[in-house]
Each structure stands twice: as C-alpha cells, then as structure tokens.
N, CA and C atoms as an extended XYZ file, in Angstrom:
420
Properties=species:S:1:pos:R:3:atomname:S:1:resname:S:1:resid:I:1 pbc="F F F"
N       106.427       73.968       89.519 N   MET     1
C       106.093       75.263       90.090 CA  MET     1
C       106.365       76.373       89.081 C   MET     1
N       107.476       76.303       88.359 N   LEU     2
C       107.802       77.337       87.386 CA  LEU     2
C       106.771       77.365       86.273 C   LEU     2
N       106.345       76.191       85.789 N   LEU     3
C       105.327       76.134       84.751 CA  LEU     3
C       104.023       76.746       85.247 C   LEU     3
N       103.676       76.470       86.494 N   LEU     4
C       102.480       77.047       87.083 CA  LEU     4
C       102.582       78.565       87.139 C   LEU     4
N       103.737       79.085       87.532 N   LEU     5
C       103.951       80.530       87.570 CA  LEU     5
C       103.825       81.125       86.178 C   LEU     5
N       104.445       80.499       85.176 N   LEU     6
C       104.371       81.025       83.816 CA  LEU     6
C       102.937       81.023       83.314 C   LEU     6
N       102.184       79.966       83.609 N   SER     7
C       100.776       79.937       83.221 CA  SER     7
C       100.025       81.076       83.875 C   SER     7
N       100.304       81.297       85.130 N   CYS     8
C        99.638       82.360       85.872 CA  CYS     8
C        99.953       83.720       85.262 C   CYS     8
N       101.203       83.973       84.941 N   LEU     9
C       101.607       85.278       84.422 CA  LEU     9
C       101.195       85.487       82.973 C   LEU     9
N       101.249       84.450       82.157 N   ILE    10
C       100.946       84.596       80.738 CA  ILE    10
C        99.446       84.541       80.481 C   ILE    10
N        98.772       83.579       81.087 N   LEU    11
C        97.361       83.379       80.818 CA  LEU    11
C        96.455       84.103       81.795 C   LEU    11
N        96.967       84.406       82.960 N   GLY    12
C        96.155       85.052       83.980 CA  GLY    12
C        95.428       84.031       84.825 C   GLY    12
N        94.868       84.506       85.919 N   ALA    13
C        94.234       83.616       86.883 CA  ALA    13
C        92.985       82.946       86.326 C   ALA    13
N        92.316       83.561       85.344 N   ALA    14
C        91.117       82.940       84.802 CA  ALA    14
C        91.444       81.592       84.180 C   ALA    14
N        92.610       81.484       83.570 N   ALA    15
C        93.023       80.225       82.966 CA  ALA    15
C        93.653       79.290       83.985 C   ALA    15
N        94.127       79.822       85.085 N   GLN    16
C        94.827       79.020       86.093 CA  GLN    16
C        94.416       79.523       87.478 C   GLN    16
N        93.208       79.168       87.951 N   PRO    17
C        92.696       79.744       89.185 CA  PRO    17
C        93.488       79.393       90.428 C   PRO    17
N        94.290       78.348       90.408 N   SER    18
C        95.035       77.974       91.605 CA  SER    18
C        96.494       78.389       91.518 C   SER    18
N        96.799       79.390       90.689 N   CYS    19
C        98.190       79.788       90.523 CA  CYS    19
C        98.797       80.230       91.845 C   CYS    19
N       100.045       79.908       92.021 N   SER    20
C       100.770       80.220       93.245 CA  SER    20
C       102.233       80.324       92.876 C   SER    20
N       102.955       81.216       93.548 N   ALA    21
C       104.351       81.386       93.181 CA  ALA    21
C       105.206       81.744       94.369 C   ALA    21
N       105.898       80.783       94.922 N   ALA    22
C       106.871       81.058       95.976 CA  ALA    22
C       108.227       81.120       95.297 C   ALA    22
N       108.365       82.033       94.350 N   VAL    23
C       109.572       82.136       93.540 CA  VAL    23
C       110.093       83.564       93.565 C   VAL    23
N       111.238       83.753       92.977 N   GLN    24
C       111.846       85.071       92.880 CA  GLN    24
C       111.287       85.801       91.658 C   GLN    24
N       110.769       86.990       91.869 N   LEU    25
C       110.311       87.830       90.764 CA  LEU    25
C       111.283       88.977       90.524 C   LEU    25
N       112.397       88.959       91.221 N   ALA    26
C       113.365       90.054       91.166 CA  ALA    26
C       113.827       90.322       89.739 C   ALA    26
N       113.731       91.604       89.350 N   GLY    27
C       114.239       92.045       88.062 CA  GLY    27
C       113.410       91.650       86.858 C   GLY    27
N       112.284       91.012       87.041 N   LYS    28
C       111.454       90.565       85.912 CA  LYS    28
C       110.637       91.732       85.357 C   LYS    28
N       110.387       91.704       84.041 N   ASN    29
C       109.528       92.693       83.403 CA  ASN    29
C       108.194       92.025       83.103 C   ASN    29
N       107.204       92.319       83.920 N   LEU    30
C       105.876       91.734       83.778 CA  LEU    30
C       104.838       92.819       83.522 C   LEU    30
N       105.270       93.911       82.905 N   ALA    31
C       104.387       95.048       82.634 CA  ALA    31
C       103.191       94.603       81.803 C   ALA    31
N       102.007       95.062       82.207 N   GLY    32
C       100.791       94.804       81.454 CA  GLY    32
C       100.236       93.395       81.576 C   GLY    32
N       100.850       92.529       82.349 N   ARG    33
C       100.361       91.146       82.492 CA  ARG    33
C        99.110       91.104       83.362 C   ARG    33
N        98.439       89.953       83.364 N   ASN    34
C        97.209       89.799       84.129 CA  ASN    34
C        97.262       88.560       85.025 C   ASN    34
N        98.070       88.610       86.082 N   PRO    35
C        98.056       87.490       87.032 CA  PRO    35
C        97.065       87.720       88.172 C   PRO    35
N        95.880       88.246       87.864 N   SER    36
C        94.871       88.500       88.897 CA  SER    36
C        94.573       87.221       89.659 C   SER    36
N        94.452       87.357       90.972 N   GLY    37
C        94.113       86.223       91.810 CA  GLY    37
C        95.279       85.320       92.168 C   GLY    37
N        96.472       85.624       91.695 N   CYS    38
C        97.637       84.786       91.990 CA  CYS    38
C        98.204       85.098       93.370 C   CYS    38
N        98.865       84.125       93.954 N   SER    39
C        99.511       84.317       95.248 CA  SER    39
C       101.016       84.431       95.055 C   SER    39
N       101.553       85.575       95.493 N   PHE    40
C       102.994       85.807       95.482 CA  PHE    40
C       103.477       85.982       96.916 C   PHE    40
N       102.786       85.351       97.852 N   ASP    41
C       103.117       85.479       99.268 CA  ASP    41
C       104.562       85.081       99.518 C   ASP    41
N       105.260       85.913      100.278 N   ALA    42
C       106.646       85.677      100.698 CA  ALA    42
C       107.635       85.630       99.534 C   ALA    42
N       107.254       86.109       98.355 N   ALA    43
C       108.181       86.158       97.218 CA  ALA    43
C       109.111       87.359       97.361 C   ALA    43
N       110.223       87.333       96.655 N   ALA    44
C       111.127       88.484       96.603 CA  ALA    44
C       110.784       89.278       95.348 C   ALA    44
N       110.388       90.526       95.529 N   VAL    45
C       109.992       91.378       94.411 CA  VAL    45
C       110.893       92.606       94.446 C   VAL    45
N       112.059       92.512       93.834 N   ALA    46
C       113.028       93.614       93.838 CA  ALA    46
C       113.299       94.044       92.403 C   ALA    46
N       113.023       95.314       92.113 N   GLY    47
C       113.277       95.831       90.775 CA  GLY    47
C       112.351       95.256       89.721 C   GLY    47
N       111.265       94.654       90.126 N   THR    48
C       110.313       94.044       89.201 CA  THR    48
C       109.442       95.128       88.574 C   THR    48
N       109.171       95.014       87.269 N   ASN    49
C       108.296       95.959       86.585 CA  ASN    49
C       106.935       95.306       86.380 C   ASN    49
N       105.950       95.760       87.144 N   LEU    50
C       104.569       95.295       87.013 CA  LEU    50
C       103.662       96.462       86.630 C   LEU    50
N       104.222       97.437       85.922 N   GLN    51
C       103.469       98.623       85.519 CA  GLN    51
C       102.252       98.213       84.696 C   GLN    51
N       101.098       98.809       85.034 N   ARG    52
C        99.818       98.569       84.351 CA  ARG    52
C        99.373       97.104       84.389 C   ARG    52
N        99.901       96.311       85.307 N   ALA    53
C        99.464       94.917       85.443 CA  ALA    53
C        98.099       94.864       86.120 C   ALA    53
N        97.383       93.799       85.898 N   GLN    54
C        96.093       93.558       86.540 CA  GLN    54
C        96.322       92.569       87.676 C   GLN    54
N        96.329       93.065       88.908 N   LEU    55
C        96.639       92.234       90.073 CA  LEU    55
C        95.471       92.147       91.047 C   LEU    55
N        94.265       92.382       90.575 N   SER    56
C        93.100       92.312       91.453 CA  SER    56
C        92.992       90.928       92.073 C   SER    56
N        92.745       90.909       93.382 N   GLY    57
C        92.599       89.650       94.093 CA  GLY    57
C        93.891       88.893       94.319 C   GLY    57
N        95.014       89.456       93.910 N   SER    58
C        96.309       88.795       94.116 CA  SER    58
C        96.783       88.991       95.546 C   SER    58
N        97.703       88.144       95.973 N   SER    59
C        98.215       88.244       97.333 CA  SER    59
C        99.730       88.408       97.327 C   SER    59
N       100.173       89.452       98.024 N   PHE    60
C       101.589       89.729       98.242 CA  PHE    60
C       101.856       89.787       99.746 C   PHE    60
N       101.122       89.008      100.521 N   GLY    61
C       101.281       89.014      101.971 CA  GLY    61
C       102.679       88.565      102.385 C   GLY    61
N       103.241       89.249      103.373 N   ARG    62
C       104.577       88.943      103.904 CA  ARG    62
C       105.669       89.031      102.833 C   ARG    62
N       105.410       89.766      101.769 N   THR    63
C       106.365       89.894      100.674 CA  THR    63
C       107.299       91.071      100.906 C   THR    63
N       108.545       90.925      100.483 N   SER    64
C       109.516       92.012      100.513 CA  SER    64
C       109.566       92.619       99.119 C   SER    64
N       109.138       93.885       99.016 N   ILE    65
C       109.062       94.568       97.723 CA  ILE    65
C       110.013       95.756       97.760 C   ILE    65
N       111.062       95.720       96.946 N   ASN    66
C       112.074       96.781       96.936 CA  ASN    66
C       112.259       97.322       95.524 C   ASN    66
N       112.013       98.626       95.349 N   GLY    67
C       112.273       99.283       94.073 CA  GLY    67
C       111.448       98.763       92.913 C   GLY    67
N       110.300       98.169       93.179 N   ALA    68
C       109.450       97.641       92.110 CA  ALA    68
C       108.559       98.746       91.547 C   ALA    68
N       108.134       98.584       90.293 N   ASN    69
C       107.282       99.566       89.630 CA  ASN    69
C       105.881       98.988       89.450 C   ASN    69
N       104.928       99.533       90.204 N   PHE    70
C       103.524       99.142       90.118 CA  PHE    70
C       102.681      100.312       89.598 C   PHE    70
N       103.281      101.273       88.896 N   ALA    71
C       102.560      102.459       88.418 CA  ALA    71
C       101.390      102.041       87.527 C   ALA    71
N       100.214      102.598       87.817 N   GLY    72
C        99.033      102.327       87.009 CA  GLY    72
C        98.477      100.925       87.149 C   GLY    72
N        98.954      100.177       88.113 N   THR    73
C        98.510       98.798       88.309 CA  THR    73
C        97.156       98.765       89.012 C   THR    73
N        96.348       97.773       88.695 N   THR    74
C        95.059       97.574       89.337 CA  THR    74
C        95.209       96.521       90.426 C   THR    74
N        94.922       96.934       91.675 N   PHE    75
C        95.088       96.084       92.859 CA  PHE    75
C        93.777       95.915       93.621 C   PHE    75
N        92.620       95.948       92.977 N   PHE    76
C        91.361       95.841       93.709 CA  PHE    76
C        91.350       94.556       94.533 C   PHE    76
N        91.024       94.694       95.812 N   ASN    77
C        90.912       93.557       96.727 CA  ASN    77
C        92.181       92.702       96.786 C   ASN    77
N        93.327       93.315       96.611 N   ALA    78
C        94.604       92.590       96.711 CA  ALA    78
C        95.078       92.571       98.162 C   ALA    78
N        95.864       91.579       98.508 N   ASN    79
C        96.388       91.431       99.863 CA  ASN    79
C        97.862       91.823       99.904 C   ASN    79
N        98.151       92.882      100.665 N   LEU    80
C        99.532       93.303      100.928 CA  LEU    80
C        99.777       93.338      102.436 C   LEU    80
N        98.996       92.561      103.180 N   ASP    81
C        99.156       92.521      104.634 CA  ASP    81
C       100.569       92.072      105.002 C   ASP    81
N       101.159       92.763      105.971 N   ASP    82
C       102.492       92.431      106.500 CA  ASP    82
C       103.616       92.540      105.466 C   ASP    82
N       103.358       93.185      104.331 N   ALA    83
C       104.404       93.364      103.315 CA  ALA    83
C       105.409       94.414      103.783 C   ALA    83
N       106.647       94.266      103.354 N   ARG    84
C       107.708       95.245      103.604 CA  ARG    84
C       108.046       95.861      102.251 C   ARG    84
N       107.663       97.138      102.074 N   ILE    85
C       107.784       97.790      100.771 CA  ILE    85
C       108.697       98.997      100.890 C   ILE    85
N       109.722       99.043      100.053 N   SER    86
C       110.700      100.127      100.112 CA  SER    86
C       111.022      100.625       98.705 C   SER    86
N       110.925      101.949       98.514 N   GLY    87
C       111.318      102.562       97.252 CA  GLY    87
C       110.506      102.120       96.051 C   GLY    87
N       109.295      101.633       96.264 N   ALA    88
C       108.454      101.163       95.162 CA  ALA    88
C       107.583      102.300       94.634 C   ALA    88
N       107.121      102.156       93.395 N   ASN    89
C       106.297      103.160       92.739 CA  ASN    89
C       104.890      102.610       92.520 C   ASN    89
N       103.908      103.177       93.237 N   PHE    90
C       102.501      102.823       93.081 CA  PHE    90
C       101.724      104.020       92.534 C   PHE    90
N       102.385      104.934       91.813 N   ALA    91
C       101.720      106.122       91.271 CA  ALA    91
C       100.547      105.701       90.393 C   ALA    91
N        99.408      106.339       90.597 N   GLN    92
C        98.179      106.113       89.836 CA  GLN    92
C        97.660      104.677       89.922 C   GLN    92
N        98.108      103.909       90.904 N   ALA    93
C        97.582      102.553       91.094 CA  ALA    93
C        96.147      102.628       91.609 C   ALA    93
N        95.333      101.685       91.221 N   GLN    94
C        93.949      101.570       91.674 CA  GLN    94
C        93.912      100.496       92.755 C   GLN    94
N        93.740      100.914       94.020 N   MET    95
C        93.900       99.991       95.139 CA  MET    95
C        92.659       99.898       96.023 C   MET    95
N        91.477      100.035       95.437 N   GLY    96
C        90.247       99.920       96.210 CA  GLY    96
C        90.129       98.560       96.880 C   GLY    96
N        89.773       98.572       98.152 N   ASP    97
C        89.610       97.369       98.968 CA  ASP    97
C        90.892       96.558       99.145 C   ASP    97
N        92.037       97.130       98.803 N   ALA    98
C        93.310       96.426       99.048 CA  ALA    98
C        93.563       96.353      100.548 C   ALA    98
N        94.136       95.263      101.001 N   GLN    99
C        94.481       95.099      102.410 CA  GLN    99
C        95.973       95.351      102.580 C   GLN    99
N        96.304       96.349      103.398 N   MET   100
C        97.700       96.715      103.648 CA  MET   100
C        97.955       96.780      105.152 C   MET   100
N        97.246       95.949      105.894 N   ARG   101
C        97.375       95.961      107.354 CA  ARG   101
C        98.777       95.527      107.772 C   ARG   101
N        99.319       96.264      108.727 N   ARG   102
C       100.643       95.998      109.305 CA  ARG   102
C       101.770       96.062      108.268 C   ARG   102
N       101.512       96.648      107.116 N   ALA   103
C       102.561       96.805      106.101 CA  ALA   103
C       103.549       97.877      106.552 C   ALA   103
N       104.789       97.726      106.160 N   THR   104
C       105.834       98.703      106.452 CA  THR   104
C       106.262       99.322      105.133 C   THR   104
N       106.010      100.632      104.978 N   LEU   105
C       106.328      101.340      103.741 CA  LEU   105
C       107.428      102.351      104.013 C   LEU   105
N       108.477      102.311      103.231 N   ASN   106
C       109.574      103.271      103.354 CA  ASN   106
C       109.849      103.874      101.985 C   ASN   106
N       109.608      105.190      101.862 N   GLY   107
C       109.897      105.880      100.612 CA  GLY   107
C       109.097      105.371       99.430 C   GLY   107
N       107.827      105.055       99.655 N   VAL   108
C       106.971      104.520       98.600 CA  VAL   108
C       106.181      105.661       97.959 C   VAL   108
N       106.046      105.634       96.634 N   ASN   109
C       105.355      106.665       95.870 CA  ASN   109
C       103.915      106.232       95.590 C   ASN   109
N       102.951      106.950       96.196 N   PHE   110
C       101.528      106.722       95.958 CA  PHE   110
C       100.892      107.947       95.303 C   PHE   110
N       101.655      108.747       94.563 N   VAL   111
C       101.143      109.963       93.938 CA  VAL   111
C        99.970      109.610       93.018 C   VAL   111
N        98.827      110.265       93.265 N   PHE   112
C        97.590      110.083       92.502 CA  PHE   112
C        97.057      108.651       92.518 C   PHE   112
N        97.466      107.850       93.482 N   ALA   113
C        96.905      106.501       93.625 CA  ALA   113
C        95.508      106.596       94.227 C   ALA   113
N        94.647      105.669       93.890 N   ASP   114
C        93.303      105.606       94.460 CA  ASP   114
C        93.303      104.539       95.551 C   ASP   114
N        93.330      105.004       96.801 N   LEU   115
C        93.374      104.116       97.965 CA  LEU   115
C        92.036      104.104       98.704 C   LEU   115
N        90.978      104.521       98.021 N   ARG   116
C        89.650      104.505       98.638 CA  ARG   116
C        89.326      103.097       99.116 C   ARG   116
N        88.839      103.000      100.302 N   THR   117
C        88.420      101.752      100.952 CA  THR   117
C        89.564      100.760      101.193 C   THR   117
N        90.810      101.187      101.016 N   ALA   118
C        91.943      100.307      101.350 CA  ALA   118
C        92.012      100.146      102.861 C   ALA   118
N        92.354       98.967      103.310 N   LYS   119
C        92.480       98.679      104.744 CA  LYS   119
C        93.932       98.891      105.136 C   LYS   119
N        94.203       99.905      105.981 N   MET   120
C        95.584      100.278      106.301 CA  MET   120
C        95.837      100.336      107.805 C   MET   120
N        95.173       99.512      108.596 N   GLN   121
C        95.376       99.531      110.032 CA  GLN   121
C        96.806       99.131      110.388 C   GLN   121
N        97.363       99.854      111.362 N   ASN   122
C        98.709       99.573      111.884 CA  ASN   122
C        99.789       99.570      110.802 C   ASN   122
N        99.572      100.344      109.748 N   MET   123
C       100.545      100.468      108.667 CA  MET   123
C       101.518      101.595      108.987 C   MET   123
N       102.769      101.418      108.664 N   SER   124
C       103.793      102.448      108.836 CA  SER   124
C       104.197      102.948      107.455 C   SER   124
N       104.218      104.285      107.264 N   ALA   125
C       104.534      104.855      105.952 CA  ALA   125
C       105.564      105.973      106.096 C   ALA   125
N       106.787      105.649      106.418 N   VAL   126
C       107.858      106.624      106.625 CA  VAL   126
C       108.399      107.096      105.274 C   VAL   126
N       108.428      108.420      105.075 N   GLY   127
C       109.004      108.993      103.858 CA  GLY   127
C       108.254      108.658      102.588 C   GLY   127
N       107.007      108.236      102.695 N   SER   128
C       106.207      107.887      101.522 CA  SER   128
C       105.432      109.107      101.039 C   SER   128
N       105.127      109.160       99.743 N   ASN   129
C       104.492      110.315       99.120 CA  ASN   129
C       103.067      109.958       98.704 C   ASN   129
N       102.093      110.634       99.327 N   PHE   130
C       100.682      110.414       99.026 CA  PHE   130
C       100.067      111.636       98.338 C   PHE   130
N       100.876      112.491       97.702 N   ALA   131
C       100.373      113.708       97.054 CA  ALA   131
C        99.335      113.350       95.991 C   ALA   131
N        98.167      113.969       96.087 N   GLY   132
C        97.111      113.746       95.110 CA  GLY   132
C        96.422      112.399       95.220 C   GLY   132
N        96.817      111.584       96.182 N   ALA   133
C        96.182      110.269       96.345 CA  ALA   133
C        94.773      110.434       96.896 C   ALA   133
N        93.893      109.543       96.528 N   VAL   134
C        92.526      109.544       97.031 CA  VAL   134
C        92.483      108.607       98.226 C   VAL   134
N        92.208      109.196       99.395 N   LEU   135
C        92.136      108.427      100.636 CA  LEU   135
C        90.758      108.602      101.237 C   LEU   135
N        90.250      107.590      101.879 N   GLN   136
C        88.973      107.679      102.570 CA  GLN   136
C        89.237      107.415      104.041 C   GLN   136
N        89.187      108.459      104.836 N   VAL   137
C        89.490      108.363      106.259 CA  VAL   137
C        88.363      107.636      106.985 C   VAL   137
N        88.743      106.798      107.936 N   GLY   138
C        87.763      106.134      108.783 CA  GLY   138
C        87.274      104.804      108.274 C   GLY   138
N        87.864      104.278      107.238 N   VAL   139
C        87.451      102.974      106.724 CA  VAL   139
C        88.099      101.896      107.574 C   VAL   139
N        87.306      100.950      108.105 N   PRO   140
C        87.893       99.900      108.954 CA  PRO   140
C        88.786       98.952      108.185 C   PRO   140
C-alpha cells in the first residue's frame, strides 16, 4: 500500500490509475505534486502541505482535514463529500465541479478561490472566509 501511495504521489495518477491511499498524510509536504485521480478517502490530513498540487478527480470523501494548506491547488471534479475540514487554507484554489456535499467546514479560508459549479448542498461553513471567491448561486 505504501509503495502504491508513493507511486501515486510521485508519478501521478496517469502512471498509476488505480492509486488509493488509506494512510496518514499528516504533516507531509506534498506541495506541487500531481496525485490527480487518487483516492484519499477517510485519510487523516492534518498539517499537510498540498499547496499548488494537482488534485483533479481525486477523492477526499469522509476525510478529516485539519490545518492543511491547499492554497492554489487544482481540485476540478474532486470529491470532498462528507469531509470534515477545519482551519484549512484553500485560498486561490480552483474547485470547479468539486463535490462538497454534506461537508462540515470550520474556519476554512476560501479567499479568491474559484468555486464555480461546485456542488455544496447541505454543506456547513461556520467561520469560513469566502472573500473574493467566485461562487455560482443555484448550481445543483
């Protein structure tokens, strides 16, 4: 499993289309990596640096994300359904078509993030900052 995760993070999903990681990502520096299409469902993501990473098509469903840095990250069509996110930084993230249904956000920074066409039904966003974010109201 660890080798599969390393392949996914180093080579990206194009080299390892079935990458999956039910592992701890806490405290890891994965800035600028390309694990697009990888599944990090139910992983612990605390203090992880994924700044400017390419995470399109990746899944973080049911994941607990605390204090992680996703600034400038690309999340097109990523799954964050049922995620619990606290104190994370998504400033300037590109999140078109991302699924964030039933996600719980506490103190999350979305300053200047592009959330156009993101699916956010039944999402809770207490104390989160959406200043300058691009939102499209009425998207199912």
